[in-house]
mmCIF file of C-alpha atoms in Angstrom:
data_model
loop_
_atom_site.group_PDB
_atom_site.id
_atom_site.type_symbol
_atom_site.label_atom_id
_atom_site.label_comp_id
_atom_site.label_asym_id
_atom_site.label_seq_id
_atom_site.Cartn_x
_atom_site.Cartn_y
_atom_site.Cartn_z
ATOM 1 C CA UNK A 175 0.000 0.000 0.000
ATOM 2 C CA UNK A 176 -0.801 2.184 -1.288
ATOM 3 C CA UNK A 177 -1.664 2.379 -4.960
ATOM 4 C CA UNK A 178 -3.752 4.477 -6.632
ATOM 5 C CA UNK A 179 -7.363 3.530 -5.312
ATOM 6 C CA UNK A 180 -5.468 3.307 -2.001
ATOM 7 C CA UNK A 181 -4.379 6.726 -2.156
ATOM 8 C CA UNK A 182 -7.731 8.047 -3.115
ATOM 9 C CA UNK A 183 -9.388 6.368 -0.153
ATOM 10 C CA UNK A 184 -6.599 8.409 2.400
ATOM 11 C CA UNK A 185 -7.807 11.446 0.882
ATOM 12 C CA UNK A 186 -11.497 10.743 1.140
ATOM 13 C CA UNK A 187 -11.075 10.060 4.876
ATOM 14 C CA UNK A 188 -11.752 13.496 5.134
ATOM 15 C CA UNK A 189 -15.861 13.904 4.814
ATOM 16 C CA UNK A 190 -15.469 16.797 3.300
ATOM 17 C CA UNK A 191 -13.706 15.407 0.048
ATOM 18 C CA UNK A 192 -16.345 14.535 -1.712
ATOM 19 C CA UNK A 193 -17.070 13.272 -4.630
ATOM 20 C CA UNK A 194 -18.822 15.948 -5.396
ATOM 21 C CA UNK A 195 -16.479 18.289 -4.174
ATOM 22 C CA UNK A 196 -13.959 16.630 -6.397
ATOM 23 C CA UNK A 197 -14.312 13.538 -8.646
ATOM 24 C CA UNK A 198 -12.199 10.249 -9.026
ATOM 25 C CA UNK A 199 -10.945 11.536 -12.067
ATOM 26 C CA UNK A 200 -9.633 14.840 -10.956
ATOM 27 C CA UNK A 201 -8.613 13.726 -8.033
ATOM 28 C CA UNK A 202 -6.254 10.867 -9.140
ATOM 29 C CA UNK A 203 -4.470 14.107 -11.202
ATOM 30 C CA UNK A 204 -3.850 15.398 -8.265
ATOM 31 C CA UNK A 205 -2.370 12.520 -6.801
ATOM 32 C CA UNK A 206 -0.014 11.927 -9.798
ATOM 33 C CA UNK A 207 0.844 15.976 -10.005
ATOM 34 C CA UNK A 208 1.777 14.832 -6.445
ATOM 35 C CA UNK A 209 3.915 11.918 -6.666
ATOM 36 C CA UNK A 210 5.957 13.942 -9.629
ATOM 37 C CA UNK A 211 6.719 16.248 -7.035
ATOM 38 C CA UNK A 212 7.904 13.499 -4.645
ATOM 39 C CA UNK A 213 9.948 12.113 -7.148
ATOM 40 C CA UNK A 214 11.944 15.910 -7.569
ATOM 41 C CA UNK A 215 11.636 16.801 -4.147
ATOM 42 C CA UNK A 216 12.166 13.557 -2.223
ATOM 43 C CA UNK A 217 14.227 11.696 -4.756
ATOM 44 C CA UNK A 218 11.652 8.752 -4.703
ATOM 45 C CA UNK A 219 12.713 7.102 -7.714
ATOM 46 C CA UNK A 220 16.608 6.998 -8.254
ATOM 47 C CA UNK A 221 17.423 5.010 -11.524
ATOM 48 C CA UNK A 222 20.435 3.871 -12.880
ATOM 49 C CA UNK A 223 20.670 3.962 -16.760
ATOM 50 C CA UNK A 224 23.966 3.599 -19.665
ATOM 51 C CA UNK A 225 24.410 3.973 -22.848
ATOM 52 C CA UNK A 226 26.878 3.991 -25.658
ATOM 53 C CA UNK A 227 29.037 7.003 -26.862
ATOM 54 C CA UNK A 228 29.216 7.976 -30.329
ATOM 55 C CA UNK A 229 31.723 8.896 -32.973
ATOM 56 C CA UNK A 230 33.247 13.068 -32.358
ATOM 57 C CA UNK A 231 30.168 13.578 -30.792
ATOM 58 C CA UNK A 232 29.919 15.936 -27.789
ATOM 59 C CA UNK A 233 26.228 16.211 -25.882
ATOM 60 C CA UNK A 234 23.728 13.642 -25.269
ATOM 61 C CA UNK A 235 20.179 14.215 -24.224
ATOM 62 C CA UNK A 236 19.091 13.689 -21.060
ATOM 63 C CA UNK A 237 15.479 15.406 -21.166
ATOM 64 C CA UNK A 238 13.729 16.364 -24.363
ATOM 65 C CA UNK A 239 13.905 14.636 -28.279
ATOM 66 C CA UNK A 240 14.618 11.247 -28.284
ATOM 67 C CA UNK A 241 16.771 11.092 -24.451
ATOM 68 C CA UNK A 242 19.351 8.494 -23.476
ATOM 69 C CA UNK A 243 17.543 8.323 -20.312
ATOM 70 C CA UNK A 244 13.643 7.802 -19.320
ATOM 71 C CA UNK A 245 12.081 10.817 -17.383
ATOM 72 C CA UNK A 246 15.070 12.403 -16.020
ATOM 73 C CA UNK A 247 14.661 14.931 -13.558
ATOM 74 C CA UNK A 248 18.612 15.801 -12.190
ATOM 75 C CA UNK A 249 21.571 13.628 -11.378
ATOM 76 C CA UNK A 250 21.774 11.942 -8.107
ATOM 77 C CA UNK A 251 25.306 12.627 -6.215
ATOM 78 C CA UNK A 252 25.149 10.463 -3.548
ATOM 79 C CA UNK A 253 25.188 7.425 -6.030
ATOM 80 C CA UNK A 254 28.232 8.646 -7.661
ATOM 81 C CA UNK A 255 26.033 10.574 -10.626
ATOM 82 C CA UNK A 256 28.313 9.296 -13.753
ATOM 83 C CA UNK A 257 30.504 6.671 -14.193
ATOM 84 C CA UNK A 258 32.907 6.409 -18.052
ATOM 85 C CA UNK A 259 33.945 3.016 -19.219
ATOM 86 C CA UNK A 260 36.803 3.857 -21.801
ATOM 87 C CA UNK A 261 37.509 2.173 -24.800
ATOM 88 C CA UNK A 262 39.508 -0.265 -23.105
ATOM 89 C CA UNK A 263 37.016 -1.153 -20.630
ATOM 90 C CA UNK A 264 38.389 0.363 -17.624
ATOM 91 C CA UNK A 265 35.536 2.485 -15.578
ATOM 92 C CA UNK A 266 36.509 6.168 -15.061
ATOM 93 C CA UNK A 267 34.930 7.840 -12.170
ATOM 94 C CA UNK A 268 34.665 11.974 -10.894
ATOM 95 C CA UNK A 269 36.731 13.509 -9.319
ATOM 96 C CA UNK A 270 39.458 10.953 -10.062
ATOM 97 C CA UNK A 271 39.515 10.236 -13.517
ATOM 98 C CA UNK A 272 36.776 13.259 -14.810
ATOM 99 C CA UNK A 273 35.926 16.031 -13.399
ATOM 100 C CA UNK A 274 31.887 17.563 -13.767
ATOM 101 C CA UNK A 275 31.886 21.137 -14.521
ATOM 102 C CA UNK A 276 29.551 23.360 -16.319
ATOM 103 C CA UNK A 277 29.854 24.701 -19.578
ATOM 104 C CA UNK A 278 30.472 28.124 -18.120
ATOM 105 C CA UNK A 279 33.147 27.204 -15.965
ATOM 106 C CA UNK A 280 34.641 25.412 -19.864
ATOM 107 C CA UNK A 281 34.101 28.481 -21.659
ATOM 108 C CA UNK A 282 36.290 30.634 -18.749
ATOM 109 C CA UNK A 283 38.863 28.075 -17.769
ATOM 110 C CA UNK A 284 39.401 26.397 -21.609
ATOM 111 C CA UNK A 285 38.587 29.053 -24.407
ATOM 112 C CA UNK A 286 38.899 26.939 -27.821
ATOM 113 C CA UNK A 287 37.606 23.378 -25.669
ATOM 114 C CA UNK A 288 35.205 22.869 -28.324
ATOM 115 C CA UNK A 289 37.661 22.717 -30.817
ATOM 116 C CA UNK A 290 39.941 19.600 -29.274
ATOM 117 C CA UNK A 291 40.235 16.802 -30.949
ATOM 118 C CA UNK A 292 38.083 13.944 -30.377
ATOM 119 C CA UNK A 293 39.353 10.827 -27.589
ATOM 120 C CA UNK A 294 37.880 8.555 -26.009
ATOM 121 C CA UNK A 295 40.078 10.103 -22.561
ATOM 122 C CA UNK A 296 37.134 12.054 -20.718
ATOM 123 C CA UNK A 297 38.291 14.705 -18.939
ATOM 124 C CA UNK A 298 35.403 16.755 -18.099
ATOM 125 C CA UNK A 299 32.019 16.410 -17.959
ATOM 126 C CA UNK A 300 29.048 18.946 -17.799
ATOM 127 C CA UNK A 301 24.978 18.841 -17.648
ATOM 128 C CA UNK A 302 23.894 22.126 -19.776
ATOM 129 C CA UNK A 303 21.185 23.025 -22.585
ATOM 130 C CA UNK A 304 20.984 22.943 -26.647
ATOM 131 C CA UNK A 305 19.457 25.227 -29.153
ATOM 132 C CA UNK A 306 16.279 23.182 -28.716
ATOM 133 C CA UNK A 307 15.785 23.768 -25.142
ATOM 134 C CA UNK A 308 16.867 19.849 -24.682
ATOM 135 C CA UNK A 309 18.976 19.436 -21.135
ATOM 136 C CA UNK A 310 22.110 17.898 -22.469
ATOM 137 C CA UNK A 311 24.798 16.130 -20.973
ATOM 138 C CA UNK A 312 27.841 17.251 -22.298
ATOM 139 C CA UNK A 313 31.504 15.809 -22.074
ATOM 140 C CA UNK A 314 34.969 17.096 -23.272
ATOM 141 C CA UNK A 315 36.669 16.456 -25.094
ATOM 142 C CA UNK A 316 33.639 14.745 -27.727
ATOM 143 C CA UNK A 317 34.009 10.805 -28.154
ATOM 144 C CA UNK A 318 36.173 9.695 -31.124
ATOM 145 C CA UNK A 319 34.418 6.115 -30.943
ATOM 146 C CA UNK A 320 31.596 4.404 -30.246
ATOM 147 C CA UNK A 321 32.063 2.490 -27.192
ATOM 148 C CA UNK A 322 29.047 0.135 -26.180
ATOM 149 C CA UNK A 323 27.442 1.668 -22.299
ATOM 150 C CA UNK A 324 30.252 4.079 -22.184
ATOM 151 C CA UNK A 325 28.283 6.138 -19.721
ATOM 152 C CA UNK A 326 26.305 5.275 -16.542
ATOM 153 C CA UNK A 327 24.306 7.549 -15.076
ATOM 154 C CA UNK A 328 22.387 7.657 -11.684
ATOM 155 C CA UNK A 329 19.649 10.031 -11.296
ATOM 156 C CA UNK A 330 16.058 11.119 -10.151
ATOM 157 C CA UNK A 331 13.449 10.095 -12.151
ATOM 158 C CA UNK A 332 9.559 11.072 -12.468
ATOM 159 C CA UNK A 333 8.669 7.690 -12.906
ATOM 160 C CA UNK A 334 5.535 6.360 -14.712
ATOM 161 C CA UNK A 335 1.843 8.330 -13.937
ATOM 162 C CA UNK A 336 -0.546 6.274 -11.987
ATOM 163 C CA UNK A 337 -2.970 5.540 -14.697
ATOM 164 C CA UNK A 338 -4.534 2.504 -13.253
ATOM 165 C CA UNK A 339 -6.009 1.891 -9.421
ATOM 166 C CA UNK A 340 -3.994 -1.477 -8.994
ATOM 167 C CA UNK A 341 -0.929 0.372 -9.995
ATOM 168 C CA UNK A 342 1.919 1.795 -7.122
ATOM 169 C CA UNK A 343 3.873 5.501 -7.800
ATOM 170 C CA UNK A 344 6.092 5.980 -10.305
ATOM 171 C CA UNK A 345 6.503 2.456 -10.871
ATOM 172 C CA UNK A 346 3.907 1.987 -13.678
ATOM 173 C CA UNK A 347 2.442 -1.249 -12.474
ATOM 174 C CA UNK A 348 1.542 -3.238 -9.962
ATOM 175 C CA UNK A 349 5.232 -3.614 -8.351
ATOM 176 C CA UNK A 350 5.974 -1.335 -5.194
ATOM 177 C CA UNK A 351 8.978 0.154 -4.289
ATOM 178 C CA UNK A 352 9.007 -1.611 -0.531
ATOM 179 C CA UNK A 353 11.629 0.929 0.819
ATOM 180 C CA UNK A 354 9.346 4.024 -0.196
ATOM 181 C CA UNK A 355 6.302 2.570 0.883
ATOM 182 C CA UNK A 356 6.312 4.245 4.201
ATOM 183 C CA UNK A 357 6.556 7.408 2.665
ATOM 184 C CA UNK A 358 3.796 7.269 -0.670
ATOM 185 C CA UNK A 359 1.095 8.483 1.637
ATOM 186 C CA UNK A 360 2.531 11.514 2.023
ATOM 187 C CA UNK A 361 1.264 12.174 -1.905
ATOM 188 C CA UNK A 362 -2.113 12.176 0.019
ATOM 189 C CA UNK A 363 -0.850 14.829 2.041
ATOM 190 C CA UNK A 364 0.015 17.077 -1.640
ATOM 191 C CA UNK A 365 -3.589 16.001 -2.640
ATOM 192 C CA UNK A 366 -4.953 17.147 0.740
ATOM 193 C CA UNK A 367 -3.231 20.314 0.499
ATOM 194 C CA UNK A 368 -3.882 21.282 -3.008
ATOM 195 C CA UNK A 369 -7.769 20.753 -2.294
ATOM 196 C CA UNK A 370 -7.753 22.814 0.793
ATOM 197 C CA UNK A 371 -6.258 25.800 -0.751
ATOM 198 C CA UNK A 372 -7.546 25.861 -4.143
ATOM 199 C CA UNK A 373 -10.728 24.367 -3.858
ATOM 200 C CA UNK A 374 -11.821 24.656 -0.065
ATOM 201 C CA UNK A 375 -9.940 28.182 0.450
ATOM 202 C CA UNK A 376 -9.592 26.943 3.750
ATOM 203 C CA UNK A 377 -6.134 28.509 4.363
ATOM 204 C CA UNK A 378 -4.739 27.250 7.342
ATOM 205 C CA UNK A 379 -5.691 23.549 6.759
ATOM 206 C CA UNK A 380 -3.999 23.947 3.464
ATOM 207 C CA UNK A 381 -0.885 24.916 5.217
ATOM 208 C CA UNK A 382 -1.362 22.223 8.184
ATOM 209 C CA UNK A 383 -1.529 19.546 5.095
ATOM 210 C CA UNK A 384 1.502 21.762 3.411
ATOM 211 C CA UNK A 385 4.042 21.047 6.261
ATOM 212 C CA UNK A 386 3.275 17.640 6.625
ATOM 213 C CA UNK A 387 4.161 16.803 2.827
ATOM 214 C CA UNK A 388 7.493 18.869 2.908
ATOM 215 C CA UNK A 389 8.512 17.251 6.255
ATOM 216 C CA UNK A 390 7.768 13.503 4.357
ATOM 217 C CA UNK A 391 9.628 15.037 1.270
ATOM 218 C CA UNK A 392 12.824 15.416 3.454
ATOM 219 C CA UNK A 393 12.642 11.777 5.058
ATOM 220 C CA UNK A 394 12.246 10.161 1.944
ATOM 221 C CA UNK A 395 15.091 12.428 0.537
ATOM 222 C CA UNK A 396 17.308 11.201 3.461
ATOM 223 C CA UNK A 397 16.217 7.709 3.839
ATOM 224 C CA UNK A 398 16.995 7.612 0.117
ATOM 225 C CA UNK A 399 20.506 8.999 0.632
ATOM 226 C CA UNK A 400 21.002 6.751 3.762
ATOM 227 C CA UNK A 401 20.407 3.627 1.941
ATOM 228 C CA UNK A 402 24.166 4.539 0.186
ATOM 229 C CA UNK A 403 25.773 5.097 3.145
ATOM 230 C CA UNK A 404 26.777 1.651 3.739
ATOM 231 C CA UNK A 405 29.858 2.836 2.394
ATOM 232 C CA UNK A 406 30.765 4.994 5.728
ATOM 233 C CA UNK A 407 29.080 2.132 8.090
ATOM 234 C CA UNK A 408 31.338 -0.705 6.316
ATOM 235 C CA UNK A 409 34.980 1.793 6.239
ATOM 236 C CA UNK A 410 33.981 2.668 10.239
ATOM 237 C CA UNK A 411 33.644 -1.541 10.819
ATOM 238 C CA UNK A 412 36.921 -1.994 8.962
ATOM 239 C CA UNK A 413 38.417 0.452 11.646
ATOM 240 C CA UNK A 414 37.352 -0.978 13.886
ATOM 241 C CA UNK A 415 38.398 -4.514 13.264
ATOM 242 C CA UNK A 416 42.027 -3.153 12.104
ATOM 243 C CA UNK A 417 41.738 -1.098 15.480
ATOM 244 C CA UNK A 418 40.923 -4.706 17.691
ATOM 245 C CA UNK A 419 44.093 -6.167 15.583
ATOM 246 C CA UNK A 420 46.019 -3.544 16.642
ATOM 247 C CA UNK A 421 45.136 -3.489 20.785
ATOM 248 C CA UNK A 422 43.680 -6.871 20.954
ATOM 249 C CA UNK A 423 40.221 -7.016 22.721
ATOM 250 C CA UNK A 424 39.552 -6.099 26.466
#
């Protein structure tokens, strides 16, 4: 719990949600406006996606015509963001092998970068925009080859909409994310807001239902971060066993 229908029902706990207040229909867009705004705000859905470079060229799309990822909302840091596997198969990673910039900070610190010659030696890497309005990312100097999953990427996604009751958020089915469950009610919580203050004009409801969302927003956002810091919990055991090694146990 809880999918769609499920979600719905925590709403209309509230007797004066109706149904004639506010259908089904409308109701369940409100509930998906609100678990797109979980996914940005709480990083509820962190994906992990590659794909291949291509010959001397220079951005990819991330968001826009044709992306090399599926509904990507920003890169997610605490999973490392991007990860290069060079033409030899050896993976690069930032800051040690690349370094992510922004195309500013190229044009200032690299005048001519665009001009380099193509290699398949990354050296910078950069998340910027295109004539279309696409968000791009970029890398320098461009790829000479193809290389097959050259990039891997970790970032926040917007999911899939809830189109059907059986299905969970931003999952597009019937599978549930276990480790978010205890925070998808809190897209009741948007709902409830949103109906308080633009339908209800009941002010300081609105806000009471306000708070409670942003506070669930931040716990999912940390619990999702926490979940990667097994890394710090296993080096902190390792010191601890070399530190036993060392002084023997009392």
């Amino acid at each position: 719990m809880p999918t769609l229908s499920e979600l719905r029902a925590i709403v209309r706990r509230r007797p004066e949600i109706t149904t004639t207040l506010i259908t089904n229909a409308n109701l369940n867009t409100v509930l998906v406006e609100g678990a797109l705004d979980l996914a940005k705000r709480g990083d509820a859905f962190i994906r992990a996606a590659s794909f291949d470079s291509a010959a001397s060229t220079q951005e990819y799309i991330l968001s826009g015509a044709s992306p090399k990822v599926s509904g990507f909302l920003d890169l997610y840091y605490p999973a490392g963001a991007l990860t290069y596997t060079d033409s030899a198969g050896k993976i690069k990673t930032a800051p040690n092998d690349f370094t992510i910039v922004s195309e500013r900070w190229l044009n200032i610190h690299l005048p001519g970068w665009r001009d380099v010659a193509a290699s398949n030696t990354l050296r910078y890497a950069y998340v910027s925009f295109n004539s279309a309005g696409d968000l791009i990312l970029g890398v320098h100097p461009k790829s000479s080859t193809a290389i097959t999953n050259a990039f891997k990427l970790w970032y926040a996604s917007r999911g899939t909409d809830m189109t059907n009751d059986a299905w969970y958020p931003w999952t597009g089915s019937t599978t549930n994310l276990t480790h978010t469950e205890s925070f998808q009610k809190f897209i009741a919580e948007y709902a409830a807001w949103k109906i308080y203050e633009e339908i209800l004009k009941l002010q300081s409801l609105a806000e009471k239902h306000r708070d409670v969302y942003l506070v669930g927003a931040e716990e999912l956002r940390l619990s999702q971060k926490k979940l990667l810091e097994g890394e710090i919990e296993g080096l902190m055991m390792e010191a601890e066993l070399q530190a036993s090694d060392t002084f023997g146990s009392l």
